């Protein structure tokens, strides 16, 4: 299946890019704060970010990759991550669903960016 992972590829394409994630770590999409809901290119940055499940940091660039994890392994990885960072573990199925749904929209290898609920491919 295809999933979203952190990548440094295409960082700097936009002048408000950032990347504090570990390359290849599993990502999830968090709800933006009120400030970014008004302007995802603004000062906070969460509205254009993907959260790293391992590092608990964030990046503006995600890559769609083909992996041979099972669905259950993904859910377990996210449950562990949520528990580590104090989020409810019962979010895991929804978090995994979002990750897989976004990844399914693009061919493997595509680097994508986010603006709130919108995800689009970057020219590589
Ligand atoms: Zn924010």
PDB file of C-alpha atoms and ligand atoms in Angstrom:
ATOM      1  CA  UNK A   1       0.000   0.000   0.000  1.00  0.00           C
ATOM      2  CA  UNK A   2       0.958   3.637  -0.347  1.00  0.00           C
ATOM      3  CA  UNK A   3       1.579   5.840   2.690  1.00  0.00           C
ATOM      4  CA  UNK A   4       2.834   9.353   3.400  1.00  0.00           C
ATOM      5  CA  UNK A   5       6.278   9.758   4.923  1.00  0.00           C
ATOM      6  CA  UNK A   6       8.505  12.728   5.694  1.00  0.00           C
ATOM      7  CA  UNK A   7      10.968  13.876   3.042  1.00  0.00           C
ATOM      8  CA  UNK A   8      13.419  16.733   2.652  1.00  0.00           C
ATOM      9  CA  UNK A   9      12.843  16.653  -1.137  1.00  0.00           C
ATOM     10  CA  UNK A  10      11.674  19.989  -2.612  1.00  0.00           C
ATOM     11  CA  UNK A  11      12.299  21.810   0.692  1.00  0.00           C
ATOM     12  CA  UNK A  12      12.886  25.479  -0.065  1.00  0.00           C
ATOM     13  CA  UNK A  13      10.561  25.515  -3.076  1.00  0.00           C
ATOM     14  CA  UNK A  14       8.444  27.810  -0.948  1.00  0.00           C
ATOM     15  CA  UNK A  15      10.105  30.382   1.252  1.00  0.00           C
ATOM     16  CA  UNK A  16       8.012  29.290   4.246  1.00  0.00           C
ATOM     17  CA  UNK A  17       8.960  25.614   4.012  1.00  0.00           C
ATOM     18  CA  UNK A  18      10.269  23.875   7.121  1.00  0.00           C
ATOM     19  CA  UNK A  19      11.393  20.352   7.891  1.00  0.00           C
ATOM     20  CA  UNK A  20      12.188  19.099  11.396  1.00  0.00           C
ATOM     21  CA  UNK A  21      11.180  15.507  10.719  1.00  0.00           C
ATOM     22  CA  UNK A  22      13.281  12.411  10.275  1.00  0.00           C
ATOM     23  CA  UNK A  23      13.309  11.399   6.591  1.00  0.00           C
ATOM     24  CA  UNK A  24      11.059   8.398   6.000  1.00  0.00           C
ATOM     25  CA  UNK A  25       9.051   8.639   9.196  1.00  0.00           C
ATOM     26  CA  UNK A  26       5.312   8.100   9.123  1.00  0.00           C
ATOM     27  CA  UNK A  27       3.263  11.308   9.020  1.00  0.00           C
ATOM     28  CA  UNK A  28      -0.129  12.389  10.193  1.00  0.00           C
ATOM     29  CA  UNK A  29      -2.280  15.423   9.574  1.00  0.00           C
ATOM     30  CA  UNK A  30      -3.320  17.449  12.601  1.00  0.00           C
ATOM     31  CA  UNK A  31      -6.159  19.952  12.803  1.00  0.00           C
ATOM     32  CA  UNK A  32      -4.824  23.459  12.233  1.00  0.00           C
ATOM     33  CA  UNK A  33      -5.048  26.079  14.967  1.00  0.00           C
ATOM     34  CA  UNK A  34      -7.354  29.105  14.583  1.00  0.00           C
ATOM     35  CA  UNK A  35      -4.506  31.288  13.409  1.00  0.00           C
ATOM     36  CA  UNK A  36      -3.600  28.989  10.523  1.00  0.00           C
ATOM     37  CA  UNK A  37      -7.241  28.377   9.604  1.00  0.00           C
ATOM     38  CA  UNK A  38      -7.245  32.024   8.509  1.00  0.00           C
ATOM     39  CA  UNK A  39      -3.849  31.832   6.809  1.00  0.00           C
ATOM     40  CA  UNK A  40      -1.999  28.514   6.358  1.00  0.00           C
ATOM     41  CA  UNK A  41       1.000  30.446   5.031  1.00  0.00           C
ATOM     42  CA  UNK A  42       1.148  32.459   8.245  1.00  0.00           C
ATOM     43  CA  UNK A  43       3.332  32.471  11.301  1.00  0.00           C
ATOM     44  CA  UNK A  44       2.337  29.238  13.015  1.00  0.00           C
ATOM     45  CA  UNK A  45       2.757  26.859  10.093  1.00  0.00           C
ATOM     46  CA  UNK A  46       0.624  23.966  11.336  1.00  0.00           C
ATOM     47  CA  UNK A  47      -1.897  24.508   8.520  1.00  0.00           C
ATOM     48  CA  UNK A  48       0.756  23.598   5.961  1.00  0.00           C
ATOM     49  CA  UNK A  49       2.500  20.950   8.049  1.00  0.00           C
ATOM     50  CA  UNK A  50       2.538  17.201   8.447  1.00  0.00           C
ATOM     51  CA  UNK A  51       3.308  15.809  11.911  1.00  0.00           C
ATOM     52  CA  UNK A  52       6.035  13.186  12.313  1.00  0.00           C
ATOM     53  CA  UNK A  53       4.857  10.084  14.165  1.00  0.00           C
ATOM     54  CA  UNK A  54       8.349   9.222  15.431  1.00  0.00           C
ATOM     55  CA  UNK A  55      10.001  12.619  15.936  1.00  0.00           C
ATOM     56  CA  UNK A  56       6.841  14.466  17.087  1.00  0.00           C
ATOM     57  CA  UNK A  57       8.071  17.348  14.955  1.00  0.00           C
ATOM     58  CA  UNK A  58       6.757  18.594  11.613  1.00  0.00           C
ATOM     59  CA  UNK A  59       7.520  19.168   7.948  1.00  0.00           C
ATOM     60  CA  UNK A  60       5.878  20.889   4.993  1.00  0.00           C
ATOM     61  CA  UNK A  61       6.897  18.144   2.551  1.00  0.00           C
ATOM     62  CA  UNK A  62       5.568  14.595   2.387  1.00  0.00           C
ATOM     63  CA  UNK A  63       6.320  11.844  -0.073  1.00  0.00           C
ATOM     64  CA  UNK A  64       4.034   9.058  -1.191  1.00  0.00           C
ATOM     65  CA  UNK A  65       5.872   5.744  -0.907  1.00  0.00           C
ATOM     66  CA  UNK A  66       4.926   2.132  -1.500  1.00  0.00           C
ATOM     67  CA  UNK A  67       5.492  -0.035   1.599  1.00  0.00           C
ATOM     68  CA  UNK A  68       4.683  -3.568   2.630  1.00  0.00           C
ATOM     69  CA  UNK A  69       3.420  -2.792   6.136  1.00  0.00           C
ATOM     70  CA  UNK A  70       0.045  -4.213   6.972  1.00  0.00           C
ATOM     71  CA  UNK A  71      -2.839  -1.964   7.962  1.00  0.00           C
ATOM     72  CA  UNK A  72      -2.657  -3.318  11.526  1.00  0.00           C
ATOM     73  CA  UNK A  73       1.037  -2.469  11.753  1.00  0.00           C
ATOM     74  CA  UNK A  74       0.294   1.087  10.688  1.00  0.00           C
ATOM     75  CA  UNK A  75      -2.451   1.462  13.270  1.00  0.00           C
ATOM     76  CA  UNK A  76      -0.149   0.098  15.969  1.00  0.00           C
ATOM     77  CA  UNK A  77       2.631   2.512  14.965  1.00  0.00           C
ATOM     78  CA  UNK A  78       0.235   5.448  15.156  1.00  0.00           C
ATOM     79  CA  UNK A  79      -1.262   4.266  18.454  1.00  0.00           C
ATOM     80  CA  UNK A  80       2.222   4.178  19.941  1.00  0.00           C
ATOM     81  CA  UNK A  81       2.996   7.621  18.583  1.00  0.00           C
ATOM     82  CA  UNK A  82      -0.256   9.104  19.890  1.00  0.00           C
ATOM     83  CA  UNK A  83       0.340   7.575  23.318  1.00  0.00           C
ATOM     84  CA  UNK A  84       3.908   8.927  23.409  1.00  0.00           C
ATOM     85  CA  UNK A  85       2.718  12.443  22.708  1.00  0.00           C
ATOM     86  CA  UNK A  86      -0.361  12.424  24.924  1.00  0.00           C
ATOM     87  CA  UNK A  87      -3.052  12.286  22.229  1.00  0.00           C
ATOM     88  CA  UNK A  88      -5.967   9.828  22.521  1.00  0.00           C
ATOM     89  CA  UNK A  89      -4.897   6.433  21.175  1.00  0.00           C
ATOM     90  CA  UNK A  90      -8.375   5.843  19.771  1.00  0.00           C
ATOM     91  CA  UNK A  91      -7.602   8.428  17.085  1.00  0.00           C
ATOM     92  CA  UNK A  92      -5.293   5.919  15.424  1.00  0.00           C
ATOM     93  CA  UNK A  93      -7.734   4.385  12.940  1.00  0.00           C
ATOM     94  CA  UNK A  94      -8.828   7.812  11.703  1.00  0.00           C
ATOM     95  CA  UNK A  95      -5.243   9.073  11.516  1.00  0.00           C
ATOM     96  CA  UNK A  96      -4.233   6.037   9.453  1.00  0.00           C
ATOM     97  CA  UNK A  97      -7.315   6.411   7.269  1.00  0.00           C
ATOM     98  CA  UNK A  98      -6.376  10.033   6.485  1.00  0.00           C
ATOM     99  CA  UNK A  99      -2.780   9.103   5.696  1.00  0.00           C
ATOM    100  CA  UNK A 100      -3.831   6.290   3.332  1.00  0.00           C
ATOM    101  CA  UNK A 101      -6.558   8.346   1.682  1.00  0.00           C
ATOM    102  CA  UNK A 102      -4.203  11.229   0.914  1.00  0.00           C
ATOM    103  CA  UNK A 103      -1.475   8.850  -0.317  1.00  0.00           C
ATOM    104  CA  UNK A 104      -3.971   7.067  -2.582  1.00  0.00           C
ATOM    105  CA  UNK A 105      -4.554  10.282  -4.545  1.00  0.00           C
ATOM    106  CA  UNK A 106      -0.990  10.406  -5.924  1.00  0.00           C
ATOM    107  CA  UNK A 107       1.433   8.040  -7.680  1.00  0.00           C
ATOM    108  CA  UNK A 108       4.230   6.557  -5.538  1.00  0.00           C
ATOM    109  CA  UNK A 109       7.213   8.900  -5.454  1.00  0.00           C
ATOM    110  CA  UNK A 110       5.174  12.105  -5.563  1.00  0.00           C
ATOM    111  CA  UNK A 111       6.173  14.861  -3.139  1.00  0.00           C
ATOM    112  CA  UNK A 112       3.131  16.699  -1.850  1.00  0.00           C
ATOM    113  CA  UNK A 113       2.340  19.796   0.156  1.00  0.00           C
ATOM    114  CA  UNK A 114      -0.614  20.808   2.259  1.00  0.00           C
ATOM    115  CA  UNK A 115      -2.763  23.877   2.679  1.00  0.00           C
ATOM    116  CA  UNK A 116      -5.308  23.039   5.416  1.00  0.00           C
ATOM    117  CA  UNK A 117      -7.445  20.233   3.921  1.00  0.00           C
ATOM    118  CA  UNK A 118      -5.967  20.593   0.439  1.00  0.00           C
ATOM    119  CA  UNK A 119      -3.084  18.415  -0.765  1.00  0.00           C
ATOM    120  CA  UNK A 120      -1.249  18.935  -4.019  1.00  0.00           C
ATOM    121  CA  UNK A 121       1.736  17.548  -5.871  1.00  0.00           C
ATOM    122  CA  UNK A 122       4.899  19.560  -6.195  1.00  0.00           C
ATOM    123  CA  UNK A 123       6.972  19.517  -9.343  1.00  0.00           C
ATOM    124  CA  UNK A 124       9.941  17.340  -8.444  1.00  0.00           C
TER     125      UNK A 124
HETATM  126 ZN1  LIG B   1      -1.045  26.581  14.131  1.00  0.00          ZN
END
